Every structure is written in C-alpha cells, then in structure tokens.
mmCIF file with all atom_site columns, C-alpha atoms and ligand atoms in Angstrom:
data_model
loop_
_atom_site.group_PDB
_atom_site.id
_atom_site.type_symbol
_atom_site.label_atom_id
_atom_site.label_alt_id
_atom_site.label_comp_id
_atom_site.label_asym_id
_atom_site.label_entity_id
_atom_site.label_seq_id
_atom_site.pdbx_PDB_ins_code
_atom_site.Cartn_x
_atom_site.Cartn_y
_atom_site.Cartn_z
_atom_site.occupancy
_atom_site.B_iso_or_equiv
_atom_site.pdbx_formal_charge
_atom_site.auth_seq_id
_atom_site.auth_comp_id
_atom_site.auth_asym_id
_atom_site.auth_atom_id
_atom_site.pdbx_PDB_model_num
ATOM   1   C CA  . UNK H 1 1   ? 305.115 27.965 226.051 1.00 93.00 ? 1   UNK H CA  1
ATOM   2   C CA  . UNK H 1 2   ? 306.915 30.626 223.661 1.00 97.00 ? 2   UNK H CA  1
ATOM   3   C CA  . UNK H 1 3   ? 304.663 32.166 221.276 1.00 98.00 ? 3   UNK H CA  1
ATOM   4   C CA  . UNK H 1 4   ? 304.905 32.422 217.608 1.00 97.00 ? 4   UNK H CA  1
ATOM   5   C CA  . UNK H 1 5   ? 305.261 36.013 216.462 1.00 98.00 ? 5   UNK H CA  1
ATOM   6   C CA  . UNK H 1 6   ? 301.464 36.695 215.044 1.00 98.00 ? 6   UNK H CA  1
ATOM   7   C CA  . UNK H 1 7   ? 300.388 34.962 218.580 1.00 98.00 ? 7   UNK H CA  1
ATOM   8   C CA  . UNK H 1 8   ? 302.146 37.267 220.149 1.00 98.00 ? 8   UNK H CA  1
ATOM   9   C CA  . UNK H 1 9   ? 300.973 40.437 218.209 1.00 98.00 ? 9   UNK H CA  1
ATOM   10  C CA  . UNK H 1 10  ? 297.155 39.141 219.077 1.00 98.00 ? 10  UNK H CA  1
ATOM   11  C CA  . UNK H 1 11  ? 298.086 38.763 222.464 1.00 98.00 ? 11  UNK H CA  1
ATOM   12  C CA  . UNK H 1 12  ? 299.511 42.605 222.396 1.00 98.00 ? 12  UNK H CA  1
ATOM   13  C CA  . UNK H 1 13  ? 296.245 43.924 220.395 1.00 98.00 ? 13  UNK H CA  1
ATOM   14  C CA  . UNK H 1 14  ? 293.928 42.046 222.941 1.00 98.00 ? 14  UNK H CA  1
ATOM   15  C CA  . UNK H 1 15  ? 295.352 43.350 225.928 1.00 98.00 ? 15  UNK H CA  1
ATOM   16  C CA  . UNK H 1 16  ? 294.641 46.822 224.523 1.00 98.00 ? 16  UNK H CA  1
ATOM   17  C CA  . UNK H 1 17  ? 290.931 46.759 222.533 1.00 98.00 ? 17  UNK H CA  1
ATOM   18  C CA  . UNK H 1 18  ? 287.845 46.993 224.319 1.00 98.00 ? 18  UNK H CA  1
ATOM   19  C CA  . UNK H 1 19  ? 284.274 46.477 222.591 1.00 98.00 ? 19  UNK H CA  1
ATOM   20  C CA  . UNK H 1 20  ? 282.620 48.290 220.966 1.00 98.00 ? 20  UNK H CA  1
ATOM   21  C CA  . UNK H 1 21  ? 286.108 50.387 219.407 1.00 98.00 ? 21  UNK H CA  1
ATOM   22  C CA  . UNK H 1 22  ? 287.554 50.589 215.886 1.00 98.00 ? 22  UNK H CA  1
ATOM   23  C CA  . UNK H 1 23  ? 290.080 48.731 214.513 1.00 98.00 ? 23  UNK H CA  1
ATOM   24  C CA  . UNK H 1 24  ? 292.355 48.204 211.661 1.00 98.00 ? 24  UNK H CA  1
ATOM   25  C CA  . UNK H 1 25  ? 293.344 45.126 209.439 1.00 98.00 ? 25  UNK H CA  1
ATOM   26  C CA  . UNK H 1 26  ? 295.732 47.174 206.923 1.00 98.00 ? 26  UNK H CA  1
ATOM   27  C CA  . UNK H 1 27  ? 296.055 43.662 205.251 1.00 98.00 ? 27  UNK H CA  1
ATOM   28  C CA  . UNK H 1 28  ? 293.124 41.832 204.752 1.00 98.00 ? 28  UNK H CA  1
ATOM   29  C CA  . UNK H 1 29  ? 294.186 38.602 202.689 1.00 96.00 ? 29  UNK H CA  1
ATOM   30  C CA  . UNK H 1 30  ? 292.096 35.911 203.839 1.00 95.00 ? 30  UNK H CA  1
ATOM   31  C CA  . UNK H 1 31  ? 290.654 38.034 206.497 1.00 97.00 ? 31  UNK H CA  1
ATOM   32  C CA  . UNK H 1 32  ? 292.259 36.056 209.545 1.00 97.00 ? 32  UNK H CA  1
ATOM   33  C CA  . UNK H 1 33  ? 293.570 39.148 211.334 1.00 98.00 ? 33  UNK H CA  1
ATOM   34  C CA  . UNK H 1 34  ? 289.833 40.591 210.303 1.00 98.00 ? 34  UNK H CA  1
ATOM   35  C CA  . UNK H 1 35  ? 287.946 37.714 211.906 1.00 98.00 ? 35  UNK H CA  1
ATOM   36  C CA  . UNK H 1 36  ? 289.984 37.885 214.977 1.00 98.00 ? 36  UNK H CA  1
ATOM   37  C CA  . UNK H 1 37  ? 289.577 41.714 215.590 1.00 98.00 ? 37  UNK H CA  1
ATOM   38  C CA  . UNK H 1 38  ? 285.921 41.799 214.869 1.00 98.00 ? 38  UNK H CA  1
ATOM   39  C CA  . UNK H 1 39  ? 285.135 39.255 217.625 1.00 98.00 ? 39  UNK H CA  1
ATOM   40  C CA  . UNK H 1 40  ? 287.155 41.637 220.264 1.00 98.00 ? 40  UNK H CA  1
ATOM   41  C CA  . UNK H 1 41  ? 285.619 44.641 219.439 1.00 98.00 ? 41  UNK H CA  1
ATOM   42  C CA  . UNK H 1 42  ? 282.205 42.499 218.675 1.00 98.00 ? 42  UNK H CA  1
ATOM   43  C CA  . UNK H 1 43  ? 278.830 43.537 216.571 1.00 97.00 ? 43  UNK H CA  1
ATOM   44  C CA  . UNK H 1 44  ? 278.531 47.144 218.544 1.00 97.00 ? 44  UNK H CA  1
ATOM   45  C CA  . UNK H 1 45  ? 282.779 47.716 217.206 1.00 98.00 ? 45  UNK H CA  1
ATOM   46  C CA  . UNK H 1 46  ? 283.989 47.951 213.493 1.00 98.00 ? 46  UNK H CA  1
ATOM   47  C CA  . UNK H 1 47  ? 286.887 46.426 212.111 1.00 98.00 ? 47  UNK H CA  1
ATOM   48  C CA  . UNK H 1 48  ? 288.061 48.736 209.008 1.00 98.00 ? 48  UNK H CA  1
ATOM   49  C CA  . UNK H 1 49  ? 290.059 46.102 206.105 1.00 98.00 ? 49  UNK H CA  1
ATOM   50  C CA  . UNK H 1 50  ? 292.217 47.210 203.082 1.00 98.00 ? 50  UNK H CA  1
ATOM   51  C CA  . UNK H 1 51  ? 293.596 44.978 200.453 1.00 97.00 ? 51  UNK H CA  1
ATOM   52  C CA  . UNK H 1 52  ? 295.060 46.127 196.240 1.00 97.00 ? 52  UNK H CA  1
ATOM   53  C CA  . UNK H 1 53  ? 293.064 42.084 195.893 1.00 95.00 ? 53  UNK H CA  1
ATOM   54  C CA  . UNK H 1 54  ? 289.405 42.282 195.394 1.00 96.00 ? 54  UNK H CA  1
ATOM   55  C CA  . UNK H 1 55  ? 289.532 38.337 195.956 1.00 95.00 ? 55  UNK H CA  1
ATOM   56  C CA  . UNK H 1 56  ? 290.911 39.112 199.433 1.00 96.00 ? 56  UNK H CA  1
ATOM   57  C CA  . UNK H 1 57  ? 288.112 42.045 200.250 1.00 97.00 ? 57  UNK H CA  1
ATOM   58  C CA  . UNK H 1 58  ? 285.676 39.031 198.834 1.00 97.00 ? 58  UNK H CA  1
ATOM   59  C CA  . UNK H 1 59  ? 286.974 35.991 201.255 1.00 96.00 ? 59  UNK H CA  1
ATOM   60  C CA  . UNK H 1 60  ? 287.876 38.590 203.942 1.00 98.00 ? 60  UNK H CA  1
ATOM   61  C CA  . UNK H 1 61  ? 283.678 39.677 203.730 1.00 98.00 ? 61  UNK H CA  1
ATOM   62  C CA  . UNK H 1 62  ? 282.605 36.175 203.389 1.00 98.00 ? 62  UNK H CA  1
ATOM   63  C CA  . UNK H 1 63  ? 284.765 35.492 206.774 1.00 98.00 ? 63  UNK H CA  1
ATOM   64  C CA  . UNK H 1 64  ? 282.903 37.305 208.939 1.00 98.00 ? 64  UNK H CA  1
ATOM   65  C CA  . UNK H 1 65  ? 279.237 36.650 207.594 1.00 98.00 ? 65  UNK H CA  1
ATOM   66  C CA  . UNK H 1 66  ? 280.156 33.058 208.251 1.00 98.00 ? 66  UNK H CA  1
ATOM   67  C CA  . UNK H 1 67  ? 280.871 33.419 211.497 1.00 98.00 ? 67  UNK H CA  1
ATOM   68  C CA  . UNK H 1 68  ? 277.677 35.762 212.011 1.00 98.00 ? 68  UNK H CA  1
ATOM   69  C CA  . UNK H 1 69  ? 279.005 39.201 211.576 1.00 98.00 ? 69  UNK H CA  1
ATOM   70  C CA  . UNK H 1 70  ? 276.645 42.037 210.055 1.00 95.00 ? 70  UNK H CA  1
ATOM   71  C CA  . UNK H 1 71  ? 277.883 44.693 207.374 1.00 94.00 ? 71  UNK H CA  1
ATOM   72  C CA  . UNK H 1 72  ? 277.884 47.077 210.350 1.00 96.00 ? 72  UNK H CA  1
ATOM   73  C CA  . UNK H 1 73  ? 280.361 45.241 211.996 1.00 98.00 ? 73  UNK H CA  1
ATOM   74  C CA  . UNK H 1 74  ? 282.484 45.855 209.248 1.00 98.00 ? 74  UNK H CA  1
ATOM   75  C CA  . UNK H 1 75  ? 284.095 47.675 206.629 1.00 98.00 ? 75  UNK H CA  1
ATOM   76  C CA  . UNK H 1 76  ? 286.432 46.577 203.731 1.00 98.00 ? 76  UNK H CA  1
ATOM   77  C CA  . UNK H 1 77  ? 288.041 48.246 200.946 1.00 98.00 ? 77  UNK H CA  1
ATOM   78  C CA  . UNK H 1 78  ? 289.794 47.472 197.645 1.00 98.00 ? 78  UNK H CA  1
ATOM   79  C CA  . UNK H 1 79  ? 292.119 50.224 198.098 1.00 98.00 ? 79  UNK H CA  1
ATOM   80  C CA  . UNK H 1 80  ? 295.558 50.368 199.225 1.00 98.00 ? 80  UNK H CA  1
ATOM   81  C CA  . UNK H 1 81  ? 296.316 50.889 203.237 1.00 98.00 ? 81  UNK H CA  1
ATOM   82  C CA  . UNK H 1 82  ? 298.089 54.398 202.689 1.00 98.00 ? 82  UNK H CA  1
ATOM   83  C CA  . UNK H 1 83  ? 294.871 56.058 202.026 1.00 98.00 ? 83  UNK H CA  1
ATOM   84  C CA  . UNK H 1 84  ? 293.626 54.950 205.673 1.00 98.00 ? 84  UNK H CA  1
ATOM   85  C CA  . UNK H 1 85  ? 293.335 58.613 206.756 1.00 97.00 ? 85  UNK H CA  1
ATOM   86  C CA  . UNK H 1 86  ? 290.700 59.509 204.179 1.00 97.00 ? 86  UNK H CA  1
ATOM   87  C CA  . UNK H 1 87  ? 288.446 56.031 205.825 1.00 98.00 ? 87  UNK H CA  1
ATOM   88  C CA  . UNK H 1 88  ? 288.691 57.287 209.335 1.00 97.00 ? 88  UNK H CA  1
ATOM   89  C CA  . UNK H 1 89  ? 289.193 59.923 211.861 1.00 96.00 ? 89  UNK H CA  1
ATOM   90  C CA  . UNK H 1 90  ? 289.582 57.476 214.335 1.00 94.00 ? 90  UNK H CA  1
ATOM   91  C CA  . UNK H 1 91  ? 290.312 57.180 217.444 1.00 98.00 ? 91  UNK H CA  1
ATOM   92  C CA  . UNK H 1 92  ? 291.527 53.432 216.940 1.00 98.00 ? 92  UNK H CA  1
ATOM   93  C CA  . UNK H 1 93  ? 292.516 50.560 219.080 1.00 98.00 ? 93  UNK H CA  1
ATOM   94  C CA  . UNK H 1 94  ? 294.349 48.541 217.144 1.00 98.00 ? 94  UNK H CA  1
ATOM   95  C CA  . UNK H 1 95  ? 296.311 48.649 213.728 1.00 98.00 ? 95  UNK H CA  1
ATOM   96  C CA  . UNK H 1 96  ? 297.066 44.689 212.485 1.00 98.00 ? 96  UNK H CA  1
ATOM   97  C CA  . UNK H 1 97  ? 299.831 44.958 209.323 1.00 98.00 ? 97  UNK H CA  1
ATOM   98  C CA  . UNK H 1 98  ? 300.438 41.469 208.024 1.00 98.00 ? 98  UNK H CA  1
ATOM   99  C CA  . UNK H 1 99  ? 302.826 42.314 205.817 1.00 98.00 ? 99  UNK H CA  1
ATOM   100 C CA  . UNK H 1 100 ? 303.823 40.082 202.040 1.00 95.00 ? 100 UNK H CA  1
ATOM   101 C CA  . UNK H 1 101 ? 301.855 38.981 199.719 1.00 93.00 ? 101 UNK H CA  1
ATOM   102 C CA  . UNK H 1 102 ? 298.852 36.116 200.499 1.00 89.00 ? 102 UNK H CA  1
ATOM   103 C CA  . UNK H 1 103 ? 299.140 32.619 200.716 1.00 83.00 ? 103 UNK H CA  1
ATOM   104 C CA  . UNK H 1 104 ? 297.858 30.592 197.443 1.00 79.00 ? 104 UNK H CA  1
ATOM   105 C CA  . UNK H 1 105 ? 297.245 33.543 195.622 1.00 80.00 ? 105 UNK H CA  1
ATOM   106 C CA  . UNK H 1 106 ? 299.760 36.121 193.197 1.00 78.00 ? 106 UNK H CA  1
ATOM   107 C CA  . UNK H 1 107 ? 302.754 35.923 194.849 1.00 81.00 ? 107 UNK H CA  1
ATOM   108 C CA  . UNK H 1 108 ? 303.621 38.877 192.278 1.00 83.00 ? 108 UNK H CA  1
ATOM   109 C CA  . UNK H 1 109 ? 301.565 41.507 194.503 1.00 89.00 ? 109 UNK H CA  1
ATOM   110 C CA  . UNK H 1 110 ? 303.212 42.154 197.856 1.00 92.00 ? 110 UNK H CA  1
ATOM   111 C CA  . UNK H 1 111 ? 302.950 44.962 200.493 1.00 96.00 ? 111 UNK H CA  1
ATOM   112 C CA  . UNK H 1 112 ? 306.053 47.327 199.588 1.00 96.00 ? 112 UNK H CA  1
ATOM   113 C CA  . UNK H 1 113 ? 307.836 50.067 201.914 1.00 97.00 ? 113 UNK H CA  1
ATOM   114 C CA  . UNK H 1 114 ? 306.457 53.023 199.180 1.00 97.00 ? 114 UNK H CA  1
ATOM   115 C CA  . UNK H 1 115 ? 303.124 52.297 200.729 1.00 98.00 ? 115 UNK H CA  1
ATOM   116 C CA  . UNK H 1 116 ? 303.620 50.659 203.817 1.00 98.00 ? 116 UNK H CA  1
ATOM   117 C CA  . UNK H 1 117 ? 305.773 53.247 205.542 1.00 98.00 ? 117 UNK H CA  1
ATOM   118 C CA  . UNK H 1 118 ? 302.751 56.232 204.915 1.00 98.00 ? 118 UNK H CA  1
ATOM   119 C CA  . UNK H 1 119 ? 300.061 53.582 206.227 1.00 98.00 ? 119 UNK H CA  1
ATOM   120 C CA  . UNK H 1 120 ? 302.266 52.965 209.543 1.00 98.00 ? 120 UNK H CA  1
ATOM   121 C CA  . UNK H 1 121 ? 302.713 56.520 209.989 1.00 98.00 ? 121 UNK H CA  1
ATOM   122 C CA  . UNK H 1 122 ? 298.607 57.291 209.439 1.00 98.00 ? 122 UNK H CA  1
ATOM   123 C CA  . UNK H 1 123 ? 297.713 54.600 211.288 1.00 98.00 ? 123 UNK H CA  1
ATOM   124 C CA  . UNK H 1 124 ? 300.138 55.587 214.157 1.00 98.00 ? 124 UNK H CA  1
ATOM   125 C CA  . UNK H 1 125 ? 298.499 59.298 214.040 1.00 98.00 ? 125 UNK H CA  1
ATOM   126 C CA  . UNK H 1 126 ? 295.581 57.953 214.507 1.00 98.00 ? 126 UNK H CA  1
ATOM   127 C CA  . UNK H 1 127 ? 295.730 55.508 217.066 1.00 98.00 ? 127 UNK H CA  1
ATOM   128 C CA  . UNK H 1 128 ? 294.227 56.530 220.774 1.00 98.00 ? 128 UNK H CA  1
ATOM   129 C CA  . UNK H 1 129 ? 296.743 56.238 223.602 1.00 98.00 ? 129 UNK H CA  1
ATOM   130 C CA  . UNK H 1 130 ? 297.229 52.896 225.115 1.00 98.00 ? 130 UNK H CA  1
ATOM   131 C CA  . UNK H 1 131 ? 295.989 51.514 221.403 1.00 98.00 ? 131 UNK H CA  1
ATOM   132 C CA  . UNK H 1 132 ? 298.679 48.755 219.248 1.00 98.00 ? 132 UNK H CA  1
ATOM   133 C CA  . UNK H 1 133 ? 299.962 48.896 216.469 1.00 98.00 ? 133 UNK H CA  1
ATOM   134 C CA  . UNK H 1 134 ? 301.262 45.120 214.997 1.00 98.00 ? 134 UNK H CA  1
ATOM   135 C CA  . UNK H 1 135 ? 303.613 44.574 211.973 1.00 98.00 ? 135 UNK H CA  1
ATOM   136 C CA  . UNK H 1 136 ? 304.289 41.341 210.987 1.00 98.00 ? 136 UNK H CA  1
ATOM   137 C CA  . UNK H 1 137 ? 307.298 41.175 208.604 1.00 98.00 ? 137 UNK H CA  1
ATOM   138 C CA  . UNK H 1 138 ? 308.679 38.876 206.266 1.00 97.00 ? 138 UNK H CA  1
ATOM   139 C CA  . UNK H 1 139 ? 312.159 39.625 205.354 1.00 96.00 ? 139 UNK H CA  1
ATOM   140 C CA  . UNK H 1 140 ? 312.107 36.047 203.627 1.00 93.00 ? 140 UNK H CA  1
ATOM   141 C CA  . UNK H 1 141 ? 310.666 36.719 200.393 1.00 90.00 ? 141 UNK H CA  1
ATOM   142 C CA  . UNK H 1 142 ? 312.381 38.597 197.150 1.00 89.00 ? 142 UNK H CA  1
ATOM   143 C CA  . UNK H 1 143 ? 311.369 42.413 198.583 1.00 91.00 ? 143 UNK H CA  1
ATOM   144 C CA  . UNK H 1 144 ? 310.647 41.793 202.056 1.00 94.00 ? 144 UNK H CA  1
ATOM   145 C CA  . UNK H 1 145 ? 314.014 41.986 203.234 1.00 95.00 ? 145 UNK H CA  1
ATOM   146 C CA  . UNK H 1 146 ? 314.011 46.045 201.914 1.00 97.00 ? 146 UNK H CA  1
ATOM   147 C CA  . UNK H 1 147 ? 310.545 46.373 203.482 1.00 98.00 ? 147 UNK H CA  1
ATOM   148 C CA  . UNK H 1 148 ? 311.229 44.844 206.638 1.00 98.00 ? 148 UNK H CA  1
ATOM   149 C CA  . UNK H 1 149 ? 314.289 46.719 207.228 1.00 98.00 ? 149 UNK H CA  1
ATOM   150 C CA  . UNK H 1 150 ? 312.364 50.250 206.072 1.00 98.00 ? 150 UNK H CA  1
ATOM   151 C CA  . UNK H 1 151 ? 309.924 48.741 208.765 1.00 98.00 ? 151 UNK H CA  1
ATOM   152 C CA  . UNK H 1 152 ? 312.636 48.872 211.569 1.00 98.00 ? 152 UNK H CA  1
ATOM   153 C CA  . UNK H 1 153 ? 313.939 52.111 210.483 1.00 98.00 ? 153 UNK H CA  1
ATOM   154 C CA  . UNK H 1 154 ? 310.450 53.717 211.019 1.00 98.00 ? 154 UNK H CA  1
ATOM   155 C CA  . UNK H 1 155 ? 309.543 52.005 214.248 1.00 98.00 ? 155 UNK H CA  1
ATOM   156 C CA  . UNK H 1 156 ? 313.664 52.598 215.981 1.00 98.00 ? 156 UNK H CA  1
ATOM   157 C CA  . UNK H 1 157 ? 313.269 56.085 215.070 1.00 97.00 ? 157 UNK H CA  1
ATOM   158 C CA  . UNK H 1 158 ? 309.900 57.015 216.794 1.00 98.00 ? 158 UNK H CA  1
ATOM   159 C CA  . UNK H 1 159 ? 310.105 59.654 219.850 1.00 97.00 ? 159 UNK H CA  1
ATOM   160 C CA  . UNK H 1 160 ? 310.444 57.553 222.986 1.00 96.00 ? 160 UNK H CA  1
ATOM   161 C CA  . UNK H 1 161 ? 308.036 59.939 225.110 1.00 96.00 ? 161 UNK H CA  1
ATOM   162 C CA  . UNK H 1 162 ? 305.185 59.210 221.754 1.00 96.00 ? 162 UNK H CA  1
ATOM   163 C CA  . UNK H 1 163 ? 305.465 55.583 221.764 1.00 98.00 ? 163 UNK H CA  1
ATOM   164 C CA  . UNK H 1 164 ? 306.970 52.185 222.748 1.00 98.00 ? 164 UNK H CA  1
ATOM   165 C CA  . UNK H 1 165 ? 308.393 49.975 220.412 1.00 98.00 ? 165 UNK H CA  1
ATOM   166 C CA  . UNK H 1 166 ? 309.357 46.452 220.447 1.00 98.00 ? 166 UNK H CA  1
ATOM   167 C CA  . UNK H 1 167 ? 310.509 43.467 218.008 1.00 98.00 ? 167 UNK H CA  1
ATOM   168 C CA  . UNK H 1 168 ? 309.744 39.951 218.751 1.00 98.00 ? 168 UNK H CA  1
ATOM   169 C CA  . UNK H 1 169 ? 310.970 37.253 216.779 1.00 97.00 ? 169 UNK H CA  1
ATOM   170 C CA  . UNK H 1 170 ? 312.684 33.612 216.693 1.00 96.00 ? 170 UNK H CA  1
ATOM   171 C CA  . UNK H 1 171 ? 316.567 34.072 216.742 1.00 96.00 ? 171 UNK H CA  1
ATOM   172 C CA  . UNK H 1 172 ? 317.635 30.366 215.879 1.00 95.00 ? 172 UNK H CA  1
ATOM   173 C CA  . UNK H 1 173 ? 315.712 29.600 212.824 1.00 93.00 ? 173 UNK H CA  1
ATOM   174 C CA  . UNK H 1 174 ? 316.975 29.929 208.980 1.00 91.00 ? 174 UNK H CA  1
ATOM   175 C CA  . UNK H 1 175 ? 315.904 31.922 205.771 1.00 90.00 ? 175 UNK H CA  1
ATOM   176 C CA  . UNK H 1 176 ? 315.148 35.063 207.470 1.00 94.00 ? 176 UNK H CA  1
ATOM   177 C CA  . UNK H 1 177 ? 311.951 34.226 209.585 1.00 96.00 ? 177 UNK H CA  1
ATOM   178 C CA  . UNK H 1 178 ? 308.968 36.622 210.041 1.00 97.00 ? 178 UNK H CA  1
ATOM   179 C CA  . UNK H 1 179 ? 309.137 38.762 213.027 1.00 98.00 ? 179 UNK H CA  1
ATOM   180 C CA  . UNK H 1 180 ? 306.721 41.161 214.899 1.00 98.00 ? 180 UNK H CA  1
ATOM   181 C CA  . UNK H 1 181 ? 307.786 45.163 215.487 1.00 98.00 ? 181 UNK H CA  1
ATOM   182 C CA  . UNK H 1 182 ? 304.515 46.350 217.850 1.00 98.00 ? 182 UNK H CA  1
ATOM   183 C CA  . UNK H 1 183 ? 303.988 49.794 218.531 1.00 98.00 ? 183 UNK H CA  1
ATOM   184 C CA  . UNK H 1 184 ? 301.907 51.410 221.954 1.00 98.00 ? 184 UNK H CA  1
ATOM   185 C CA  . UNK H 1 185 ? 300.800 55.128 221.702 1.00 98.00 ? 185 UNK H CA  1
ATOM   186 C CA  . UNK H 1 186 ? 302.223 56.928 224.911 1.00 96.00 ? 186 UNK H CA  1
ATOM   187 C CA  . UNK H 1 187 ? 300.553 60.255 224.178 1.00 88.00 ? 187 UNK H CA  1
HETATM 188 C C1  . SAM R 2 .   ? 300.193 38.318 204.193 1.00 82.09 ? 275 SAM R C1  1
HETATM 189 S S1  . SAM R 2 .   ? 298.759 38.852 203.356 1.00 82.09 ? 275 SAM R S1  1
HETATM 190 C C2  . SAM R 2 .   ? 297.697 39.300 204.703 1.00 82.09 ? 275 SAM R C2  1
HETATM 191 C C3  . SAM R 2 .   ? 297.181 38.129 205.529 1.00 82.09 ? 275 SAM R C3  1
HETATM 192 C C4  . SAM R 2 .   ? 295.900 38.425 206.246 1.00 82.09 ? 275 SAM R C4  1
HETATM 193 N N1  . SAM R 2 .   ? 296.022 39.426 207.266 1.00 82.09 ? 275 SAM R N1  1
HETATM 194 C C5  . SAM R 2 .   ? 295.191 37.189 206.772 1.00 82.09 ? 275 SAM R C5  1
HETATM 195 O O1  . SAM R 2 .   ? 294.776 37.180 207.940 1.00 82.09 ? 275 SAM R O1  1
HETATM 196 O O2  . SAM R 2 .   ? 295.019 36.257 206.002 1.00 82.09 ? 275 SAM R O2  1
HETATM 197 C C6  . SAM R 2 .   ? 299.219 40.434 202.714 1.00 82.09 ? 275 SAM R C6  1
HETATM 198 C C7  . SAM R 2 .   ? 298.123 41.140 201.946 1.00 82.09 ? 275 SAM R C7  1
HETATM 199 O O3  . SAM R 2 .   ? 298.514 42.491 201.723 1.00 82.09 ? 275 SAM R O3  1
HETATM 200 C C8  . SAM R 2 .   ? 297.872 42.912 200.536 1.00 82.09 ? 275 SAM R C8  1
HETATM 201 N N2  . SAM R 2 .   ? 298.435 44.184 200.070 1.00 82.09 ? 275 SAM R N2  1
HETATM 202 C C9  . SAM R 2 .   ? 299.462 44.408 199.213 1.00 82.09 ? 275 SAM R C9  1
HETATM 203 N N3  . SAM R 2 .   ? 299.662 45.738 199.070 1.00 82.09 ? 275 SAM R N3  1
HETATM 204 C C10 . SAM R 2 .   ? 298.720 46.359 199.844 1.00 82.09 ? 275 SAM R C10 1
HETATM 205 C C11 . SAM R 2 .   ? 298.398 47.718 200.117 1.00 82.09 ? 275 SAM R C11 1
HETATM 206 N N4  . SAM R 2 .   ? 299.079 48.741 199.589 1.00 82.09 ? 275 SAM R N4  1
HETATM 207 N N5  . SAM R 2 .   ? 297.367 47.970 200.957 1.00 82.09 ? 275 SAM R N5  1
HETATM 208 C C12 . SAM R 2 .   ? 296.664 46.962 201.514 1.00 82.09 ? 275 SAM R C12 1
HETATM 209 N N6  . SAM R 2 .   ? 296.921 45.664 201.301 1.00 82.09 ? 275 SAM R N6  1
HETATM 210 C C13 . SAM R 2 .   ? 297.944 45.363 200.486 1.00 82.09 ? 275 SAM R C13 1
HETATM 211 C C14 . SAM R 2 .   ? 298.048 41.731 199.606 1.00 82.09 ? 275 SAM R C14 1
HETATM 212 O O4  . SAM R 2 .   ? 297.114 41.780 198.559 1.00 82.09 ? 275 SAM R O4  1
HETATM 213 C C15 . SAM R 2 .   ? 297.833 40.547 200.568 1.00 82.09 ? 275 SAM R C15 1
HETATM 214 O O5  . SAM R 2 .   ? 296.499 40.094 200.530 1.00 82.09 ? 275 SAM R O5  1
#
C-alpha cells in the first residue's frame, strides 16, 4: 500500500531516531507530530515544540500528559521555529516541519518562507549525521504555493556530499496537494 506523504515522513524519521535522543516538532499545532516523536525517543528522550499559537503550545502540552508523558519528556515554546538555535545545541535526530496554518483554528496565521527558510537551515546545522529532517508542504493554500516553492529551492540547492534530499508526493490529484521534501545529514 502507497503511503500518504506525512506517513511517509514518520516512516523516514523512525528509521533514523533512537531513544533516548532529541527531537524537533518546528510546528506544534495540535501536537500530533509531538505525540508521535516523544513515544520514539520515549520518557529518557525530549521532543523540543515551537508554535507563534499559545493554544497550540497548550493542546500540544496537554497531548502528551494524556498519554503519560512527564515535563521532562518535553519542551514547548510560544516562539517562532527560527529561533531554534538559541533552544538547543543539539545533536538532533529528527526535525518534523508541518508546514500551514492549523486545522480549526486562525487560518490567518500560517508558517511563511521569511521564517521557515532560517528554521530549515538551523535545524539542518544542527542535525547529527544519519538524523531527518521532514517538511510537509502545502502549496494549496493562499501563501503556500510561495513557501513551498522557497521550500524546494532550499532543499535542490543543498551540497550533495552534506545531505540527501528527496520529494514525495501524489502526482494525480488536484488543487496542489501537500507533499513531503525530507532531508538526511551525510556529514
Ligand atoms: C499545520 S500546523 C502544524 C500541525 C501539527 N504538527 C500537528 O501535528 O497537529 C502549522 C502550525 O505552524 C504554526 N506556525 C506558524 N508560524 C510559525 C513559526 N514561525 N514557528 C513555529 N510555528 C509556526 C501555526 O501556528 C500552526 O499551528
């Protein structure tokens, strides 16, 4: 069975995290992406969130403590993912982008190329070799198309010895459907 693009960019980050490692969720929203890294990298690993949305930092914390996380397990911010680098030195595992603006809430706030492009390029810095970095874009939405394409820039011009790149996404669908560019660290 074909996998949907975020399925696939879980599938990438779990083949590379270990537990007990750091990891990223550059996008917290309703913490989904959080949730899913904290139980690979379990209670001994942190997952580091960012969201602008305090309600997303609130329902992202609430996430975890439901399913039996501790505060040590975790860390999330209200602050924007381009000031990653002053949160951690890392080494990290896993970056998660999930890029647009979240589901039920202001559709008025949405990730934007300004910020996004200095987050992918901290979080790529910091990532260990062998770790993932996962950006899902949505070109669909009135913005995304700019950021997605400032997204493929980025990723098509990093040095092939630093880093594989790849884009996954579903070629016979309409309105411009989300699709997955994943990073690995080569050195
Ligand atoms: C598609 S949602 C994320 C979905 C989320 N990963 C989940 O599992 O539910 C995108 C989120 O990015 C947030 N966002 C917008 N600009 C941001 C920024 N500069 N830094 C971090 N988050 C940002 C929005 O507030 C929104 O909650």
């Amino acid at each position: 069975m074909l996998l949907r693009p975020l399925e696939m960019a879980q599938e990438m980050v779990r083949g590379a995290v270990e537990s007990g490692e750091t990891v990223v969720d550059a996008t917290l929203g309703n913490g989904n992406d959080a949730l899913f890294l904290a139980k690979l990298v379990g209670e001994q690993g942190k997952v580091l969130g960012f969201d602008v949305q305090q309600e997303a930092v609130d329902a992202s914390c609430s996430k975890l403590a439901e399913a039996g996380f501790s505060g040590d397990a975790f860390q999330f911010n209200c602050v924007g993912h381009e000031l990653l680098g002053e949160f951690t030195e890392g080494p990290l595992a896993a970056v998660m982008f999930n890029l647009g603006y979240l589901p039920r809430a202001d559709k008025a706030v949405i990730t934007t190329a300004e910020t996004t492009l200095p987050a992918l390029e901290q979080a790529l810095s910091l990532l260990r070799v062998k770790g993932v970095l996962t950006v899902m874009c949505y070109p669909g939405h009135e913005g995304g198309g700019a950021e997605a394409e400032a997204v493929l820039q980025w990723a098509s011009h990093l040095a092939r010895d630093e880093a594989r790149v790849m884009r996954y996404g579903m070629l016979n669908a309409p309105n411009c459907p989300p699709f997955l560019v994943a990073v690995e660290k080569v050195k």
